[in-house]
Each structure stands twice: as C-alpha cells, then as structure tokens.
Amino acid sequence: MASQGLLKDLIGGLLILREDQFAAGDVIIVGNHAGLVEKVSLRVTKLRSLDGELITIPNGSIDVVRNLSSNWSQVNYVIDLSYGVDVNLVLAIMDAVTQDMHKDP
C-alpha cells in the first residue's frame, strides 16, 4: 500500500516537472494551500505560506494547481482618497511610480 502512494507521488512529480506546471519561485494555490514554491522534487512540493509556514504536499495528491505567477502577475491595490484631492495629480503620481517599478530589474 505504501509503495502505491510512493509510486503515485513519483509519477505526479515527473508529470509536474515534464509539463512545467510550476517551478521554484512561482506562487501557486493547491487545494486549500497557497504560497511560494520553495522546492519541487519527484516526491513532494514545498510551499512557503504568507504566514511563514512550510507546507509539504505529496505530488500524487495534487489535482488542480492555480499558478498565479507563471510568466505573468498582477497586484491589486486599493487607495483611499479624501474628497478634496486632485485626482489628476494622484493619477500622475501613480503613473510615475509604476513606470519606475517597471524599469527596476
């Protein structure tokens, strides 16, 4: 029984690596677990959650993976403004900041 689980994990890991589903450095969601992929091996995937927890997931138990950073990413910010603010000035500042961030390697 244990060897069946190990074989399932190894095949799952092989498929993850071969199909390039995710790699170290990607941010993924697997089931109820989300985090930065620290390591992918043939048997397990290790995620670091936002709380700093190290989550080890057997590759054979991974059904659906949501990759949030593969070749693309997005950040959503909510910026609260008071009623008297010059909206055009705020937009100009936001544009300047995003251009600086885009140029920064």
PDB file of C-alpha atoms in Angstrom:
ATOM      1  CA  MET A   1       0.000   0.000   0.000  1.00  0.00           C
ATOM      2  CA  ALA A   2       2.807   2.413   0.903  1.00  0.00           C
ATOM      3  CA  SER A   3       4.632   1.655  -2.334  1.00  0.00           C
ATOM      4  CA  GLN A   4       1.486   2.574  -4.308  1.00  0.00           C
ATOM      5  CA  GLY A   5       1.467   6.011  -2.654  1.00  0.00           C
ATOM      6  CA  LEU A   6       5.162   6.484  -3.338  1.00  0.00           C
ATOM      7  CA  LEU A   7       4.724   5.466  -6.977  1.00  0.00           C
ATOM      8  CA  LYS A   8       1.780   7.869  -7.332  1.00  0.00           C
ATOM      9  CA  ASP A   9       3.895  10.706  -5.854  1.00  0.00           C
ATOM     10  CA  LEU A  10       6.820   9.947  -8.191  1.00  0.00           C
ATOM     11  CA  ILE A  11       4.627   9.852 -11.300  1.00  0.00           C
ATOM     12  CA  GLY A  12       2.885  13.055 -10.210  1.00  0.00           C
ATOM     13  CA  GLY A  13       6.256  14.752  -9.672  1.00  0.00           C
ATOM     14  CA  LEU A  14       7.546  13.578 -13.020  1.00  0.00           C
ATOM     15  CA  LEU A  15       4.485  14.997 -14.772  1.00  0.00           C
ATOM     16  CA  ILE A  16       4.734  18.311 -12.894  1.00  0.00           C
ATOM     17  CA  LEU A  17       8.369  18.708 -13.946  1.00  0.00           C
ATOM     18  CA  ARG A  18       7.878  17.462 -17.515  1.00  0.00           C
ATOM     19  CA  GLU A  19       4.834  19.640 -18.195  1.00  0.00           C
ATOM     20  CA  ASP A  20       6.369  22.644 -16.401  1.00  0.00           C
ATOM     21  CA  GLN A  21       3.183  23.202 -14.397  1.00  0.00           C
ATOM     22  CA  PHE A  22       5.086  25.213 -11.796  1.00  0.00           C
ATOM     23  CA  ALA A  23       8.642  25.682 -10.557  1.00  0.00           C
ATOM     24  CA  ALA A  24      10.549  27.118  -7.620  1.00  0.00           C
ATOM     25  CA  GLY A  25       9.736  30.801  -7.323  1.00  0.00           C
ATOM     26  CA  ASP A  26       6.145  30.520  -8.581  1.00  0.00           C
ATOM     27  CA  VAL A  27       3.191  31.431  -6.381  1.00  0.00           C
ATOM     28  CA  ILE A  28       0.578  28.684  -6.503  1.00  0.00           C
ATOM     29  CA  ILE A  29      -2.643  27.517  -4.896  1.00  0.00           C
ATOM     30  CA  VAL A  30      -3.145  23.775  -4.381  1.00  0.00           C
ATOM     31  CA  GLY A  31      -6.453  22.941  -2.738  1.00  0.00           C
ATOM     32  CA  ASN A  32      -6.622  24.996   0.470  1.00  0.00           C
ATOM     33  CA  HIS A  33      -2.894  25.755   0.451  1.00  0.00           C
ATOM     34  CA  ALA A  34      -1.273  28.791  -1.137  1.00  0.00           C
ATOM     35  CA  GLY A  35       2.287  30.029  -1.156  1.00  0.00           C
ATOM     36  CA  LEU A  36       5.629  30.473  -2.828  1.00  0.00           C
ATOM     37  CA  VAL A  37       7.090  27.262  -4.240  1.00  0.00           C
ATOM     38  CA  GLU A  38      10.418  26.736  -2.496  1.00  0.00           C
ATOM     39  CA  LYS A  39      11.229  23.302  -3.902  1.00  0.00           C
ATOM     40  CA  VAL A  40       9.797  20.757  -6.306  1.00  0.00           C
ATOM     41  CA  SER A  41      11.138  17.209  -6.193  1.00  0.00           C
ATOM     42  CA  LEU A  42       9.870  13.980  -7.690  1.00  0.00           C
ATOM     43  CA  ARG A  43       8.028  13.123  -4.470  1.00  0.00           C
ATOM     44  CA  VAL A  44       6.894  16.388  -2.835  1.00  0.00           C
ATOM     45  CA  THR A  45       6.320  20.091  -3.435  1.00  0.00           C
ATOM     46  CA  LYS A  46       7.243  22.555  -0.664  1.00  0.00           C
ATOM     47  CA  LEU A  47       5.343  25.829  -0.334  1.00  0.00           C
ATOM     48  CA  ARG A  48       6.053  28.767   1.973  1.00  0.00           C
ATOM     49  CA  SER A  49       2.760  30.392   3.033  1.00  0.00           C
ATOM     50  CA  LEU A  50       2.284  34.099   3.751  1.00  0.00           C
ATOM     51  CA  ASP A  51       2.354  33.200   7.453  1.00  0.00           C
ATOM     52  CA  GLY A  52       5.792  31.632   7.029  1.00  0.00           C
ATOM     53  CA  GLU A  53       4.606  28.039   7.315  1.00  0.00           C
ATOM     54  CA  LEU A  54       6.404  25.417   5.255  1.00  0.00           C
ATOM     55  CA  ILE A  55       3.747  23.245   3.614  1.00  0.00           C
ATOM     56  CA  THR A  56       4.840  19.901   2.168  1.00  0.00           C
ATOM     57  CA  ILE A  57       2.421  18.409  -0.368  1.00  0.00           C
ATOM     58  CA  PRO A  58       2.870  14.915  -1.827  1.00  0.00           C
ATOM     59  CA  ASN A  59       2.835  15.292  -5.614  1.00  0.00           C
ATOM     60  CA  GLY A  60       0.446  12.375  -6.012  1.00  0.00           C
ATOM     61  CA  SER A  61      -2.254  14.290  -4.148  1.00  0.00           C
ATOM     62  CA  ILE A  62      -2.091  17.384  -6.381  1.00  0.00           C
ATOM     63  CA  ASP A  63      -5.157  17.512  -8.624  1.00  0.00           C
ATOM     64  CA  VAL A  64      -5.612  21.153  -9.617  1.00  0.00           C
ATOM     65  CA  VAL A  65      -2.915  23.824  -9.429  1.00  0.00           C
ATOM     66  CA  ARG A  66      -3.582  27.521  -9.769  1.00  0.00           C
ATOM     67  CA  ASN A  67      -0.322  29.186 -10.808  1.00  0.00           C
ATOM     68  CA  LEU A  68      -0.571  32.890 -10.019  1.00  0.00           C
ATOM     69  CA  SER A  69       2.808  33.937 -11.377  1.00  0.00           C
ATOM     70  CA  SER A  70       3.796  31.851 -14.399  1.00  0.00           C
ATOM     71  CA  ASN A  71       5.024  34.396 -16.980  1.00  0.00           C
ATOM     72  CA  TRP A  72       2.501  36.931 -15.671  1.00  0.00           C
ATOM     73  CA  SER A  73       1.449  38.553 -12.441  1.00  0.00           C
ATOM     74  CA  GLN A  74      -0.811  41.291 -11.149  1.00  0.00           C
ATOM     75  CA  VAL A  75      -1.111  43.323  -7.985  1.00  0.00           C
ATOM     76  CA  ASN A  76      -4.355  44.964  -6.909  1.00  0.00           C
ATOM     77  CA  TYR A  77      -4.192  47.977  -4.610  1.00  0.00           C
ATOM     78  CA  VAL A  78      -6.998  49.933  -3.002  1.00  0.00           C
ATOM     79  CA  ILE A  79      -6.099  53.569  -2.483  1.00  0.00           C
ATOM     80  CA  ASP A  80      -8.426  55.651  -0.327  1.00  0.00           C
ATOM     81  CA  LEU A  81      -8.625  59.347  -1.209  1.00  0.00           C
ATOM     82  CA  SER A  82     -10.319  62.181   0.611  1.00  0.00           C
ATOM     83  CA  TYR A  83     -12.911  64.283  -1.211  1.00  0.00           C
ATOM     84  CA  GLY A  84     -10.731  67.357  -1.761  1.00  0.00           C
ATOM     85  CA  VAL A  85      -7.859  65.522  -3.504  1.00  0.00           C
ATOM     86  CA  ASP A  86      -6.791  66.407  -7.044  1.00  0.00           C
ATOM     87  CA  VAL A  87      -7.461  63.087  -8.796  1.00  0.00           C
ATOM     88  CA  ASN A  88      -5.321  64.024 -11.814  1.00  0.00           C
ATOM     89  CA  LEU A  89      -2.334  64.627  -9.531  1.00  0.00           C
ATOM     90  CA  VAL A  90      -2.867  61.261  -7.816  1.00  0.00           C
ATOM     91  CA  LEU A  91      -3.056  59.506 -11.216  1.00  0.00           C
ATOM     92  CA  ALA A  92       0.144  61.238 -12.365  1.00  0.00           C
ATOM     93  CA  ILE A  93       1.976  60.135  -9.205  1.00  0.00           C
ATOM     94  CA  MET A  94       0.687  56.569  -9.589  1.00  0.00           C
ATOM     95  CA  ASP A  95       1.812  56.531 -13.227  1.00  0.00           C
ATOM     96  CA  ALA A  96       5.297  57.779 -12.293  1.00  0.00           C
ATOM     97  CA  VAL A  97       5.641  55.127  -9.575  1.00  0.00           C
ATOM     98  CA  THR A  98       4.522  52.302 -11.880  1.00  0.00           C
ATOM     99  CA  GLN A  99       6.942  53.450 -14.586  1.00  0.00           C
ATOM    100  CA  ASP A 100       9.799  53.438 -12.048  1.00  0.00           C
ATOM    101  CA  MET A 101       8.788  49.956 -10.898  1.00  0.00           C
ATOM    102  CA  HIS A 102       8.624  48.721 -14.487  1.00  0.00           C
ATOM    103  CA  LYS A 103      12.171  49.963 -15.172  1.00  0.00           C
ATOM    104  CA  ASP A 104      13.581  48.413 -11.980  1.00  0.00           C
ATOM    105  CA  PRO A 105      15.028  44.974 -12.711  1.00  0.00           C
TER     106      PRO A 105
END
